[in-house]
CSV table of C-alpha atoms and ligand atoms in Angstrom, one decimal:
chain,number,residue,atom,x,y,z
A,695,MET,CA,156.7,73.5,345.3
A,696,ALA,CA,159.8,75.8,345.4
A,697,GLN,CA,157.7,76.7,348.8
A,698,ALA,CA,157.9,72.9,349.6
A,699,ILE,CA,161.8,72.9,348.7
A,700,GLN,CA,162.4,76.3,350.9
A,701,GLN,CA,160.7,74.6,354.1
A,702,ILE,CA,163.1,71.8,354.0
A,703,LEU,CA,165.6,73.8,353.6
A,704,ASN,CA,164.8,76.0,356.6
A,705,ASP,CA,163.7,73.0,358.8
A,706,PRO,CA,166.3,71.7,361.0
A,707,ASP,CA,164.4,68.4,361.7
A,708,GLU,CA,164.1,68.1,357.6
A,709,LEU,CA,167.4,68.5,356.9
A,710,SER,CA,168.9,65.7,359.2
A,711,GLU,CA,172.0,64.6,360.8
A,712,GLU,CA,171.1,61.5,358.8
A,713,GLY,CA,170.4,63.3,355.5
A,714,MET,CA,173.5,65.4,355.0
A,715,SER,CA,175.5,62.1,356.2
A,716,TRP,CA,173.9,60.2,353.6
A,717,SER,CA,174.8,62.8,350.7
A,718,ARG,CA,178.1,63.1,352.3
A,719,GLN,CA,178.5,59.5,352.0
A,720,VAL,CA,177.8,59.6,347.9
A,721,GLY,CA,180.2,62.9,347.9
A,722,LEU,CA,177.1,65.4,347.0
A,723,ALA,CA,175.6,68.6,348.2
A,724,PHE,CA,172.0,67.2,348.0
A,725,ILE,CA,169.7,67.3,351.0
A,726,ILE,CA,167.6,63.9,351.5
A,727,PRO,CA,164.3,64.5,354.2
A,728,ARG,CA,164.7,62.6,356.9
A,729,ALA,CA,161.6,60.2,355.8
A,730,ALA,CA,163.1,59.7,352.4
A,731,LEU,CA,166.1,58.0,354.0
A,732,GLN,CA,165.0,54.6,352.8
A,733,CYS,CA,167.8,52.8,351.2
A,734,VAL,CA,172.0,52.4,351.6
A,735,PRO,CA,173.5,55.0,349.6
A,736,LEU,CA,175.8,54.1,346.7
A,737,ALA,CA,178.5,56.4,345.0
A,738,ALA,CA,179.1,54.4,342.7
A,739,ASN,CA,177.4,51.0,341.1
A,740,GLU,CA,177.5,47.6,343.3
A,741,PRO,CA,177.9,44.3,341.1
A,742,ARG,CA,175.6,41.4,342.1
A,743,ASP,CA,174.8,37.6,341.0
A,744,GLY,CA,178.1,37.4,339.4
A,745,LEU,CA,178.1,40.1,337.1
A,746,GLN,CA,181.1,42.8,336.6
A,747,ARG,CA,180.9,46.3,336.8
A,748,THR,CA,181.9,47.4,333.3
A,749,ALA,CA,184.9,48.6,332.5
A,750,THR,CA,183.6,52.1,330.7
A,751,PHE,CA,186.3,54.3,331.3
A,752,VAL,CA,183.5,57.3,330.8
A,753,ARG,CA,183.8,59.5,334.0
A,754,LEU,CA,180.2,60.2,334.7
A,755,PRO,CA,179.5,63.5,336.8
A,756,ASP,CA,178.9,63.3,340.1
A,757,ALA,CA,175.2,63.9,340.8
A,758,SER,CA,174.6,67.7,340.2
A,759,PRO,CA,174.4,69.8,343.8
A,760,LYS,CA,171.8,72.0,341.7
A,761,LEU,CA,168.9,68.9,342.9
A,762,VAL,CA,167.2,68.5,346.4
A,763,VAL,CA,164.5,65.5,347.6
A,764,ALA,CA,161.4,66.8,348.0
A,765,PRO,CA,157.8,65.5,348.7
A,766,ALA,CA,156.2,65.5,345.5
A,767,GLY,CA,152.4,65.0,345.9
A,768,PRO,CA,150.7,61.8,344.9
A,769,CYS,CA,154.1,60.3,343.8
A,770,GLY,CA,155.7,60.0,347.0
A,771,PHE,CA,159.4,61.7,347.5
A,772,GLY,CA,160.3,63.7,343.8
A,773,VAL,CA,163.8,65.5,342.8
A,774,PHE,CA,163.7,68.9,342.2
A,775,ALA,CA,165.9,71.6,340.7
A,776,THR,CA,167.1,74.5,343.3
A,777,THR,CA,168.7,76.5,340.0
A,778,ARG,CA,168.0,76.6,336.1
A,779,ILE,CA,169.0,73.9,334.3
A,780,SER,CA,170.0,74.0,331.1
A,781,SER,CA,169.0,71.4,328.2
A,782,ASN,CA,171.1,68.4,327.3
A,783,GLU,CA,172.7,68.8,330.7
A,784,ARG,CA,174.4,65.7,332.8
A,785,LEU,CA,173.1,65.8,336.1
A,786,GLY,CA,174.8,62.8,337.2
A,787,GLU,CA,174.8,58.7,337.3
A,788,TYR,CA,171.5,56.4,338.5
A,789,THR,CA,173.6,54.4,341.0
A,790,GLY,CA,172.1,50.8,342.3
A,791,GLU,CA,173.0,47.3,342.4
A,792,ILE,CA,173.5,45.6,339.5
A,793,ARG,CA,171.5,42.4,338.8
A,794,SER,CA,170.8,40.1,336.1
A,795,TYR,CA,167.1,40.8,335.1
A,796,ASP,CA,166.0,36.8,335.2
A,797,ILE,CA,167.6,36.2,339.2
A,798,TRP,CA,165.8,40.1,340.0
A,799,CYS,CA,162.9,38.7,338.5
A,800,GLU,CA,162.6,35.6,340.5
A,801,GLU,CA,163.1,37.7,343.8
A,802,ILE,CA,160.5,40.0,342.6
A,803,LYS,CA,157.9,36.6,342.2
A,804,ALA,CA,159.3,35.4,345.6
A,805,LEU,CA,158.7,38.5,346.9
A,806,LYS,CA,154.5,38.8,345.7
A,807,ILE,CA,154.1,35.0,346.7
A,808,ARG,CA,155.1,36.1,350.3
A,809,ARG,CA,152.7,38.7,350.2
A,810,ARG,CA,149.6,37.5,348.0
A,811,ASN,CA,150.1,33.9,347.3
A,812,SER,CA,150.5,34.8,344.0
A,813,ASP,CA,153.4,35.6,341.4
A,814,ALA,CA,151.3,36.9,338.7
A,815,SER,CA,153.0,39.8,336.8
A,816,SER,CA,150.2,41.9,338.3
A,817,PRO,CA,149.7,44.3,340.0
A,818,PHE,CA,153.1,46.1,340.4
A,819,ILE,CA,154.5,46.0,343.6
A,820,ARG,CA,156.6,49.3,344.3
A,821,GLU,CA,160.4,47.4,344.4
A,822,GLU,CA,159.7,46.7,340.5
A,823,LEU,CA,159.6,50.7,339.7
A,824,TYR,CA,163.1,50.6,340.7
A,825,ALA,CA,165.2,49.1,338.3
A,826,ALA,CA,166.2,50.8,335.2
A,827,TRP,CA,167.6,48.4,332.1
A,828,ALA,CA,170.8,48.3,331.5
A,829,GLY,CA,171.7,46.7,328.3
A,830,SER,CA,171.5,42.7,327.5
A,831,GLY,CA,174.5,41.6,329.0
A,832,LEU,CA,176.8,38.7,328.9
A,833,ALA,CA,174.6,36.4,329.1
A,834,GLU,CA,171.9,38.2,327.0
A,835,LYS,CA,170.1,37.9,329.8
A,836,GLY,CA,169.5,41.2,330.8
A,837,VAL,CA,170.9,43.6,333.5
A,838,VAL,CA,169.1,46.5,335.2
A,839,ILE,CA,170.6,48.8,338.0
A,840,ASP,CA,168.3,48.1,340.9
A,841,ALA,CA,168.4,51.6,343.0
A,842,TYR,CA,165.9,50.2,345.5
A,843,HIS,CA,168.0,48.5,348.3
A,844,LYS,CA,171.3,50.8,347.2
A,845,GLY,CA,171.5,53.7,345.6
A,846,ASN,CA,171.5,57.3,345.2
A,847,LEU,CA,169.2,60.7,344.8
A,848,MET,CA,168.2,59.8,340.8
A,849,ARG,CA,166.6,56.6,342.7
A,850,PHE,CA,163.6,59.7,343.7
A,851,ILE,CA,162.9,61.0,340.0
A,852,ASN,CA,159.5,60.0,339.7
A,853,CYS,CA,157.8,59.3,336.1
A,854,SER,CA,156.1,61.7,333.8
A,855,CYS,CA,154.0,61.3,330.7
A,856,LYS,CA,155.8,64.9,329.5
A,857,PRO,CA,159.4,63.7,331.3
A,858,ASN,CA,162.0,66.7,331.2
A,859,CYS,CA,165.0,64.1,331.9
A,860,SER,CA,165.7,60.4,330.5
A,861,PHE,CA,168.2,57.6,331.2
A,862,LYS,CA,171.5,57.5,328.6
A,863,SER,CA,173.6,54.3,328.9
A,864,VAL,CA,176.7,54.9,328.9
A,865,SER,CA,179.3,51.9,327.9
A,866,ALA,CA,182.4,50.9,325.8
A,867,PRO,CA,182.3,49.1,322.5
A,868,ARG,CA,181.7,45.1,323.2
A,869,GLU,CA,180.6,46.5,327.3
A,870,PRO,CA,177.6,43.9,327.8
A,871,HIS,CA,176.1,46.5,329.7
A,872,GLY,CA,176.1,50.3,330.2
A,873,ARG,CA,175.9,52.7,333.3
A,874,LEU,CA,173.0,55.3,333.4
A,875,GLN,CA,173.4,59.1,333.3
A,876,VAL,CA,170.6,61.3,333.5
A,877,THR,CA,170.1,63.8,331.7
A,878,THR,CA,168.0,66.6,330.6
A,879,LEU,CA,166.1,66.6,327.5
A,880,ARG,CA,165.2,70.5,327.8
A,881,ALA,CA,165.8,73.1,330.4
A,882,ILE,CA,165.1,72.6,334.0
A,883,GLU,CA,163.6,75.9,335.8
A,884,ALA,CA,164.4,76.0,339.5
A,885,GLY,CA,161.6,74.1,341.4
A,886,GLU,CA,160.7,72.5,338.5
A,887,GLN,CA,160.8,68.3,339.2
A,888,LEU,CA,163.0,65.9,337.2
A,889,SER,CA,161.2,63.3,335.7
A,890,VAL,CA,161.7,60.3,333.4
A,891,ASP,CA,159.6,58.4,331.4
A,892,TYR,CA,159.9,54.4,333.2
A,893,GLY,CA,158.6,52.9,330.1
A,894,TRP,CA,156.7,50.3,331.5
A,895,TYR,CA,153.5,49.8,329.5
A,896,HIS,CA,155.7,48.3,326.5
A,897,ASP,CA,156.7,45.5,328.8
A,898,PRO,CA,154.8,42.8,326.8
A,899,ALA,CA,153.1,40.6,330.1
A,900,THR,CA,152.0,43.8,331.9
A,901,LEU,CA,150.5,45.1,328.6
A,902,ASP,CA,148.2,42.2,328.4
A,903,ASP,CA,147.3,42.1,331.8
A,904,ILE,CA,145.9,45.9,331.5
A,905,ARG,CA,144.0,45.0,328.3
A,906,LYS,CA,142.6,41.4,330.0
A,907,GLU,CA,141.9,44.2,333.1
A,908,ALA,CA,140.1,46.4,330.8
A,909,VAL,CA,137.7,44.0,329.4
A,910,ALA,CA,137.1,42.7,332.9
A,911,ALA,CA,135.9,46.1,334.2
A,912,TYR,CA,134.0,47.2,330.9
A,913,THR,CA,132.5,43.3,331.5
A,914,SER,CA,131.3,44.1,334.5
A,915,ASP,CA,129.8,47.7,333.4
A,916,LEU,CA,128.1,46.6,330.6
A,917,PRO,CA,124.5,45.8,331.6
A,918,HIS,CA,124.6,49.8,333.3
A,919,LEU,CA,126.3,51.0,329.9
A,920,GLN,CA,123.2,49.4,328.0
A,921,ALA,CA,120.8,51.1,330.0
A,922,LEU,CA,122.5,54.4,329.3
A,923,GLN,CA,121.4,53.8,325.9
A,924,LEU,CA,117.6,54.7,326.9
A,925,SER,CA,117.0,58.4,325.7
A,926,ASP,CA,117.2,59.6,328.7
A,927,PRO,CA,119.9,57.8,331.2
A,928,GLU,CA,120.3,58.4,334.9
A,929,PRO,CA,123.5,56.5,336.6
A,930,GLY,CA,122.1,54.4,339.0
A,931,GLU,CA,123.5,54.6,342.7
A,932,GLY,CA,125.1,51.0,342.5
A,933,ASP,CA,126.8,52.2,339.4
A,934,SER,CA,130.8,52.5,339.1
A,935,GLU,CA,132.9,55.6,338.5
A,936,ALA,CA,133.3,54.8,334.8
A,937,VAL,CA,129.3,54.0,334.1
A,938,GLN,CA,128.9,57.6,336.4
A,939,LEU,CA,131.1,59.4,334.0
A,940,VAL,CA,129.8,58.0,331.1
A,941,ALA,CA,126.1,59.1,332.2
A,942,GLU,CA,127.7,62.4,333.0
A,943,ALA,CA,129.5,62.5,329.3
A,944,LEU,CA,126.1,61.5,327.7
A,945,LYS,CA,124.0,64.1,329.2
A,946,GLU,CA,126.6,67.0,328.9
A,947,ALA,CA,126.4,65.9,324.8
A,948,ARG,CA,122.7,66.0,325.1
A,949,GLY,CA,122.9,69.5,325.9
A,950,ARG,CA,121.7,69.3,329.7
A,951,PRO,CA,124.9,70.3,331.5
A,952,GLY,CA,125.8,71.5,335.0
A,953,LEU,CA,124.6,67.4,336.2
A,954,ARG,CA,128.0,66.9,337.0
A,955,ARG,CA,128.0,66.0,340.9
A,956,ARG,CA,131.6,65.9,341.9
A,957,PRO,CA,134.6,68.2,340.7
A,958,HIS,CA,135.7,67.4,337.0
A,959,SER,CA,138.0,64.0,337.2
A,960,PHE,CA,140.8,62.9,336.2
A,961,LEU,CA,139.4,60.1,334.5
A,962,ALA,CA,136.2,62.2,333.1
A,963,GLY,CA,139.2,63.7,331.0
A,964,LEU,CA,139.6,59.9,329.1
A,965,LEU,CA,136.1,60.7,328.1
A,966,ASP,CA,135.1,62.6,324.7
A,967,SER,CA,131.5,63.6,325.3
A,968,GLU,CA,130.9,64.4,321.6
A,969,ALA,CA,132.2,61.2,320.4
A,970,LEU,CA,130.2,58.7,322.7
A,971,ALA,CA,127.2,61.1,321.5
A,972,ARG,CA,127.5,60.3,318.1
A,973,PHE,CA,128.3,56.8,318.9
A,974,LEU,CA,124.9,56.3,319.7
A,975,GLU,CA,123.6,58.6,317.4
A,976,SER,CA,125.1,56.7,314.5
A,977,GLY,CA,123.1,53.0,316.1
A,978,LYS,CA,126.0,51.7,317.8
A,979,ARG,CA,125.5,50.1,320.8
A,980,PHE,CA,127.7,48.8,323.6
A,981,SER,CA,127.7,45.3,323.1
A,982,GLU,CA,130.3,42.3,324.5
A,983,ALA,CA,133.4,42.3,324.6
A,984,THR,CA,135.5,39.3,324.8
A,985,THR,CA,138.6,40.7,323.9
A,986,TYR,CA,140.3,45.0,324.3
A,987,ARG,CA,140.2,45.3,320.5
A,988,ALA,CA,136.1,45.4,320.6
A,989,ILE,CA,135.8,47.8,323.5
A,990,PRO,CA,133.8,50.3,322.1
A,991,ASP,CA,136.0,53.3,320.5
A,992,PRO,CA,134.3,56.4,323.1
A,993,VAL,CA,134.6,54.5,326.3
A,994,TRP,CA,138.4,52.3,325.2
A,995,LEU,CA,140.9,54.7,326.8
A,996,LEU,CA,138.6,55.2,330.0
A,997,TYR,CA,138.6,51.2,330.3
A,998,GLU,CA,142.7,51.1,329.4
A,999,VAL,CA,143.3,53.2,332.1
A,1000,LEU,CA,140.7,51.3,334.4
A,1001,GLY,CA,142.7,48.3,333.8
A,1002,ALA,CA,146.0,49.8,334.6
A,1003,GLU,CA,144.2,51.0,337.7
A,1004,ARG,CA,143.4,47.2,338.2
A,1005,VAL,CA,146.7,46.3,337.7
A,1006,GLY,CA,148.5,48.3,340.2
A,1007,ILE,CA,150.7,51.0,337.6
A,1008,ALA,CA,148.1,54.1,337.2
A,1009,CYS,CA,150.4,57.2,336.6
A,1010,ARG,CA,149.1,60.5,337.9
A,1011,CYS,CA,151.5,62.6,336.9
A,1012,GLY,CA,148.8,64.7,335.3
A,1013,ALA,CA,147.7,65.7,339.2
A,1014,ASP,CA,151.0,67.4,339.9
A,1015,PRO,CA,151.6,70.1,337.9
A,1016,SER,CA,155.3,70.2,339.5
A,1017,LEU,CA,155.7,66.8,337.6
A,1018,ASN,CA,153.9,67.5,334.2
A,1019,SER,CA,153.4,71.2,332.9
A,1020,SER,CA,151.0,70.4,330.7
A,1021,GLY,CA,148.3,68.8,333.5
A,1022,ARG,CA,148.0,65.8,331.1
A,1023,CYS,CA,148.5,62.2,331.9
A,1024,ALA,CA,148.1,59.2,329.9
A,1025,GLY,CA,146.7,57.5,333.3
A,1026,ILE,CA,149.6,54.8,332.6
A,1027,ILE,CA,153.2,55.2,333.5
A,1028,GLY,CA,155.4,54.8,331.0
A,1029,ARG,CA,152.3,55.3,328.3
A,1030,PRO,CA,152.3,58.3,325.5
A,1031,LEU,CA,150.6,61.1,326.2
A,1032,GLN,CA,146.9,60.8,324.2
A,1033,VAL,CA,147.7,63.9,322.5
A,1034,ASN,CA,150.8,62.4,320.8
A,1035,PHE,CA,149.2,59.0,319.8
A,1036,ALA,CA,146.8,58.2,317.3
A,1037,GLY,CA,145.0,55.3,319.1
A,1038,ARG,CA,145.1,52.0,320.4
A,1039,ASP,CA,147.1,50.7,317.7
A,1040,GLU,CA,150.5,52.2,318.8
A,1041,SER,CA,153.3,50.3,319.7
B,2546,LIG,C1,162.0,55.0,341.6
B,2546,LIG,S1,160.4,55.3,342.4
B,2546,LIG,C2,160.6,57.3,342.7
B,2546,LIG,C3,161.0,57.7,343.9
B,2546,LIG,C4,159.5,57.8,345.0
B,2546,LIG,N1,158.9,58.6,344.8
B,2546,LIG,C5,159.5,57.6,346.1
B,2546,LIG,O1,159.7,58.3,347.3
B,2546,LIG,O2,160.2,56.5,346.8
B,2546,LIG,C6,159.1,54.9,341.9
B,2546,LIG,C7,158.5,55.0,342.9
B,2546,LIG,O3,157.6,56.4,342.8
B,2546,LIG,C8,155.9,56.5,342.7
B,2546,LIG,N2,155.6,57.4,341.3
B,2546,LIG,C9,156.4,57.8,340.2
B,2546,LIG,N3,156.1,58.3,339.6
B,2546,LIG,C10,154.8,58.4,339.8
B,2546,LIG,C11,154.2,58.6,339.1
B,2546,LIG,N4,153.5,59.3,337.5
B,2546,LIG,N5,152.6,58.3,339.2
B,2546,LIG,C12,152.0,57.8,340.8
B,2546,LIG,N6,153.1,57.1,341.2
B,2546,LIG,C13,154.5,57.1,340.6
B,2546,LIG,C14,155.7,54.9,342.6
B,2546,LIG,O4,155.4,54.7,344.3
B,2546,LIG,C15,157.1,53.9,342.0
B,2546,LIG,O5,156.7,53.1,342.7
């Protein structure tokens, strides 16, 4: 990724006049590549929906000159460090429009109806993931800082299951909502990408949608999974990717590795072939599941991530080493990394 940064610094087209002027307008020393100019620059939050700016007297630092916006593999553009940044460093404010959560939600719903004739919460649309929670607000209906149309470079920070930054809310006592400041959780090396945990998984409506979709995906695969329970399973031509992965995992557990027809995939990492084999050897079988809880243990994680893909918020931070140095990913934006939680009862 350091190479990508160097390329931008060297390329006069990427280091565009527009990018420089965008940067100057928000008073910053960072560089916005031409292709990333997607929103109006905003050096300070702009109130909407009858809301007020917070009275907070605390001066937040301007966005750090140690940052650059650059292409970030599977996630579009991202924010990278050009030099080492220490732990607990305040990198600047996440600016955007101060919106009432319920009005913002209505607008998102209207957009969904225009685009696909339904305001169902899933799948997410891209615009939803630029809004960050800023507190309950005077009316107790919630306030978000929405950086989709207006904002600063912080709006380019992607989501990671193992984030190196977080949003800290800064507000004076009794202030109904806060301002958001990006702060490092650990030291960040030059060339590393900044990341935060978006936390959408914990939105109850989204979680519900993901789990319904997980049950639907499992149910449509069930006859094929049942066929695999035979002693020498062979995946069929029309089998889904999940069924093929389960077949491969079973063969692997039964001592016939080497049958993989494709490189080890992201989804394959969600299956434990030994646990799968133990499940069948103990006499348990794939059977009907009308709720998420009833999906058998060895495959629930696979189907939950497939459910998230159907909902439209699959996380791919594990596919980008600069975003998630462990190379592991929960598969769902905002969900804790698998290694950090004990099972599907996490809250
Ligand atoms: C706040 S923006 C981040 C900047 C964005 N990458 C861009 O180029 O405008 C959120 C959007 O970035 C993408 N994104 C961020 N983190 C991601 C992740 N871990 N996996 C997949 N997409 C991600 C999604 O398209 C999401 O809607």
